[in-house]
Backbone as a ProteinNet text record, in pm:
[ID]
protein_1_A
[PRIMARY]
XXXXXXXXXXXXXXXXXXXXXXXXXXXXXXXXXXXXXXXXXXXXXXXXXXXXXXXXXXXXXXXXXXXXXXXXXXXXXXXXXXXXXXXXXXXXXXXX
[TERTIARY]
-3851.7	-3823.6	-3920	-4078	-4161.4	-4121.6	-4066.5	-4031.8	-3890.2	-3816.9	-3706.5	-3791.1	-3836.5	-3867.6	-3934.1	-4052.1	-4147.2	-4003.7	-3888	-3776.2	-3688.6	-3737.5	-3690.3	-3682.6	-3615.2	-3661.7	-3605.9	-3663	-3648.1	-3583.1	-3497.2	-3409.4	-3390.6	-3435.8	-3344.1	-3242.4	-3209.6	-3042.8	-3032.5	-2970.1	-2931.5	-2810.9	-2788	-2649.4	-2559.5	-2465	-2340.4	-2343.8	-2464.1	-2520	-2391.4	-2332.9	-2267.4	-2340.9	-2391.3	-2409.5	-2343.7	-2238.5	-2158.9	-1981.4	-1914.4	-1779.7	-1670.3	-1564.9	-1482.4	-1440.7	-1428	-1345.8	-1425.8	-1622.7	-1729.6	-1729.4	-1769.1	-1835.6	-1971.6	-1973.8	-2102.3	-2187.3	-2312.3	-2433.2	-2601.2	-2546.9	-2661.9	-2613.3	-2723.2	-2750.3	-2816.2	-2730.5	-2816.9	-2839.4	-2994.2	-3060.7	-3096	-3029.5	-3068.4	-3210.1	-3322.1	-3436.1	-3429.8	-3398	-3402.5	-3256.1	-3187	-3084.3	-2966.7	-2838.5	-2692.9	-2611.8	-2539	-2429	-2306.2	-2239	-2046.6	-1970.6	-1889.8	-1798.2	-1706.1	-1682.4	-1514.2	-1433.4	-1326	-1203.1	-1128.4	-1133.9	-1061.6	-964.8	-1001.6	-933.9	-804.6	-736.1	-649.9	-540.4	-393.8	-358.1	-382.8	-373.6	-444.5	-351.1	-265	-187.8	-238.6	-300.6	-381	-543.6	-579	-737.8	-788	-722.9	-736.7	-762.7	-663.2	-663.4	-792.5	-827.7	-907.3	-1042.1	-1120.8	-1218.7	-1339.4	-1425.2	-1535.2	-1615.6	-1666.3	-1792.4	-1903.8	-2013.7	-2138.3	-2241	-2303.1	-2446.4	-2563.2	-2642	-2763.9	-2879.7	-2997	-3136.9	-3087.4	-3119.2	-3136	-3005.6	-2905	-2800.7	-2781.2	-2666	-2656.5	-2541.7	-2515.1	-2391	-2383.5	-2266.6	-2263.7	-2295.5	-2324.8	-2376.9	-2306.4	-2134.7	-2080.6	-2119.8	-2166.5	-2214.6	-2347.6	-2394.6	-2495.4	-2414.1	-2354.4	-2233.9	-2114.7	-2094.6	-1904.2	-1928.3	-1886.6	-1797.4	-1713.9	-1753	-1631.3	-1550.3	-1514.2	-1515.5	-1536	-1613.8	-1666.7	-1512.2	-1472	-1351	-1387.6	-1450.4	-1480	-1605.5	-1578.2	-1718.9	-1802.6	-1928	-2034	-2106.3	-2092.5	-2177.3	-2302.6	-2390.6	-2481.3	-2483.7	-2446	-2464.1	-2583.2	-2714.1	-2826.5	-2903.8	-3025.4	-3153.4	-3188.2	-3152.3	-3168.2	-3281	-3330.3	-3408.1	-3346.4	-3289.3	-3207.1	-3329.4	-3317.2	-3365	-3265.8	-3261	-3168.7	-3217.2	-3115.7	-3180.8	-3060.3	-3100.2	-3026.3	-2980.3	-2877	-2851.3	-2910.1	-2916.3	-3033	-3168.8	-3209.2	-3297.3	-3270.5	-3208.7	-3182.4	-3161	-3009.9	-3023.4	-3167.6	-3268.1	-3378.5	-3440
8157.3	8282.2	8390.9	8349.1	8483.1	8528.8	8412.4	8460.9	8561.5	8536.8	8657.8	8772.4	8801.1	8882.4	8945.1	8897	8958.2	9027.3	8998.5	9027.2	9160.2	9182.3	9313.7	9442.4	9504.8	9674.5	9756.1	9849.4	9977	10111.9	10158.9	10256.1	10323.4	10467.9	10561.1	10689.5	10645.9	10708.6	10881.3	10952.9	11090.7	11095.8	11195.1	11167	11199.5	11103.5	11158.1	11086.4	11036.3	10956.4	10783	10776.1	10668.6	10555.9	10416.7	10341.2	10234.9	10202.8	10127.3	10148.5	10147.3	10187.5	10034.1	10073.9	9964.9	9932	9831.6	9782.1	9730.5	9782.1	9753.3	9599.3	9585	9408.5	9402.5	9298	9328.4	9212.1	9254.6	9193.6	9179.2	9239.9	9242.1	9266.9	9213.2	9197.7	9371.5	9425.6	9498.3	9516.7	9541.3	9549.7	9683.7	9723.3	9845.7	9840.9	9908.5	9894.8	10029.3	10156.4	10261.1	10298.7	10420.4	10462.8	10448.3	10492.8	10479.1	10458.4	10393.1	10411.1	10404	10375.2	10405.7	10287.7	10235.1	10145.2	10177.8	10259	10324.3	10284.8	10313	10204.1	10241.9	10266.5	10261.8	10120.7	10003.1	9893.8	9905.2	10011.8	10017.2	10130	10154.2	10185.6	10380.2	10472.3	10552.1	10634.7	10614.7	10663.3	10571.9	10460	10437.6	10426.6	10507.6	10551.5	10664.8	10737.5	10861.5	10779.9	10687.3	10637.4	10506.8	10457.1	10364.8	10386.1	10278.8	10289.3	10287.7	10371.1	10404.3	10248.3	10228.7	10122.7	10160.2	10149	10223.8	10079.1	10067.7	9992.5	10055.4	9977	10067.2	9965.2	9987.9	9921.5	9745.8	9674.9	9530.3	9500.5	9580.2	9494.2	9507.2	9459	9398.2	9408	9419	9431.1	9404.8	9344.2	9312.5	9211.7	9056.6	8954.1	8846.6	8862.6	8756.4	8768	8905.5	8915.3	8828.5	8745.8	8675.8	8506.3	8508.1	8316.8	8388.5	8493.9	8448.8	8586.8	8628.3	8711.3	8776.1	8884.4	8904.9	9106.3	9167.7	9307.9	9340.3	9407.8	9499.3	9517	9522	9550.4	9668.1	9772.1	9883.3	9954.4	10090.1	10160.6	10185.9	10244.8	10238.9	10360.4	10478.7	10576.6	10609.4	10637.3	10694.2	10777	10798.2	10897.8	10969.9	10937.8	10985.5	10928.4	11005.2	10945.2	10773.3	10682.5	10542.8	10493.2	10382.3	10309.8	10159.6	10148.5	9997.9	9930	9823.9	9689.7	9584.5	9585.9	9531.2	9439.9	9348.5	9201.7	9133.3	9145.7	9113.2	8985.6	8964.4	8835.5	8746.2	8782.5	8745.6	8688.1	8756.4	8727.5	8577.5	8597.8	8512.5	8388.4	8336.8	8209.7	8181.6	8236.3	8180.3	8070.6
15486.1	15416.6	15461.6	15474.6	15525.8	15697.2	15776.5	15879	15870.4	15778.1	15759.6	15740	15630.1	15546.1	15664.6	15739.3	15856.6	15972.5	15965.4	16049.1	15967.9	15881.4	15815.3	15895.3	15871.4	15929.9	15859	15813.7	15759.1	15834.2	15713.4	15824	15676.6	15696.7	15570	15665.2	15533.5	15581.1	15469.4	15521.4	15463.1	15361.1	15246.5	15188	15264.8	15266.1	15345	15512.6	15528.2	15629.4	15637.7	15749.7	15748.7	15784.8	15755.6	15755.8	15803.6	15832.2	15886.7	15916.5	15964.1	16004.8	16004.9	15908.4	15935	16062.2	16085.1	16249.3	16299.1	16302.5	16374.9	16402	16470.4	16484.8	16425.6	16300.7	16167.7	16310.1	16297.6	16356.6	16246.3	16124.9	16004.2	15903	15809.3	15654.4	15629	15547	15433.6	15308.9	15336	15160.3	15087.2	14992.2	14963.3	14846.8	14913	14858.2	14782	14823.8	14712.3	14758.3	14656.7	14676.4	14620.4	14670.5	14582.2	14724	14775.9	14897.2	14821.3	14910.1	14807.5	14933	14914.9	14998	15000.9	15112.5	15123.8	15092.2	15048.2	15077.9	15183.1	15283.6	15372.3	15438.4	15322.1	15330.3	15327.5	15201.4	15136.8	15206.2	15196.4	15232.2	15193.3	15247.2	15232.2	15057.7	15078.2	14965.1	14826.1	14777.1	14707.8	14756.2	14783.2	14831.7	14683.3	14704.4	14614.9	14425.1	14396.4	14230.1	14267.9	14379.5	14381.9	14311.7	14226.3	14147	14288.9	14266	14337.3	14356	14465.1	14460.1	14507	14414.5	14422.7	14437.7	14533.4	14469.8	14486	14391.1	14444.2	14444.7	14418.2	14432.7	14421.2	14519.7	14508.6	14571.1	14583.3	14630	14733.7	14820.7	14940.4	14982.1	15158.1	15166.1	15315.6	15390.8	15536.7	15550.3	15455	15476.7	15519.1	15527.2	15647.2	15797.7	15778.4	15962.3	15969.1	15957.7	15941.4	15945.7	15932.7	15953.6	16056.7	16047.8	16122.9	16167.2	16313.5	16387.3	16387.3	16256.3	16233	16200.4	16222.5	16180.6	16034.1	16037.1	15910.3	15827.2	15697	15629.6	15575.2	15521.8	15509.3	15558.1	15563	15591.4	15477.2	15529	15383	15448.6	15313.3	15322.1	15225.8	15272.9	15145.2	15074.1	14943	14891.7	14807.4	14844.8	14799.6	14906.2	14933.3	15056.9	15034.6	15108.4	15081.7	15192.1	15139.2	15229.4	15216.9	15337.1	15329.3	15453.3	15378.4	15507.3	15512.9	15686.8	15808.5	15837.8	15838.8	15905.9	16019.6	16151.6	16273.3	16247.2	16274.2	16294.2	16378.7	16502.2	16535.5	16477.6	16419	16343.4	16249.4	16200.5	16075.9	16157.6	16233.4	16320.6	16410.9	16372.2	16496.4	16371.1
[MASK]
++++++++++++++++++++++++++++++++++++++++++++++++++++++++++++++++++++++++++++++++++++++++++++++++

């Protein structure tokens, strides 16, 4: 666990700052240490986008963590909506 944790990196992000893009190929874990982001839905077809309930997390939570086991594209994008400090953890990292 201290060798993860020593594998952290810090990255703050701006409001309105995109953080990740659906379609991407996920390669990391993120941790939101300060802040609010939002999880697009761009999952959904765009004509229910608009009535869709907002997803907000903020301090402690986490997001992008199948990219860490499986190969696989991101299913939505993630923006910030207030100045955040997330810590990233490579996949890389984590399988060593």
């Amino acid at each position: 666990l201290g060798e993860i944790c020593m594998s952290l990196r810090t990255r703050i992000f701006l409001p309105g700052d995109m953080i990740l893009f659906k379609g991407d190929v996920g390669k990391e874990l993120f941790i939101i240490a300060k802040g609010v982001v939002e999880v697009l839905r761009d999952d959904l077809p765009a004509s229910k986008r608009r009535n869709a309930p907002k997803i907000l997390l903020r301090n402690g939570s986490f997001f992008g963590e199948i990219a860490l086991v499986m190969d696989l594209r991101r299913t939505c994008s993630v923006q910030a909506r207030t100045m955040c400090e997330v810590n990233i953890l490579q996949q890389d990292a984590f399988d060593a």
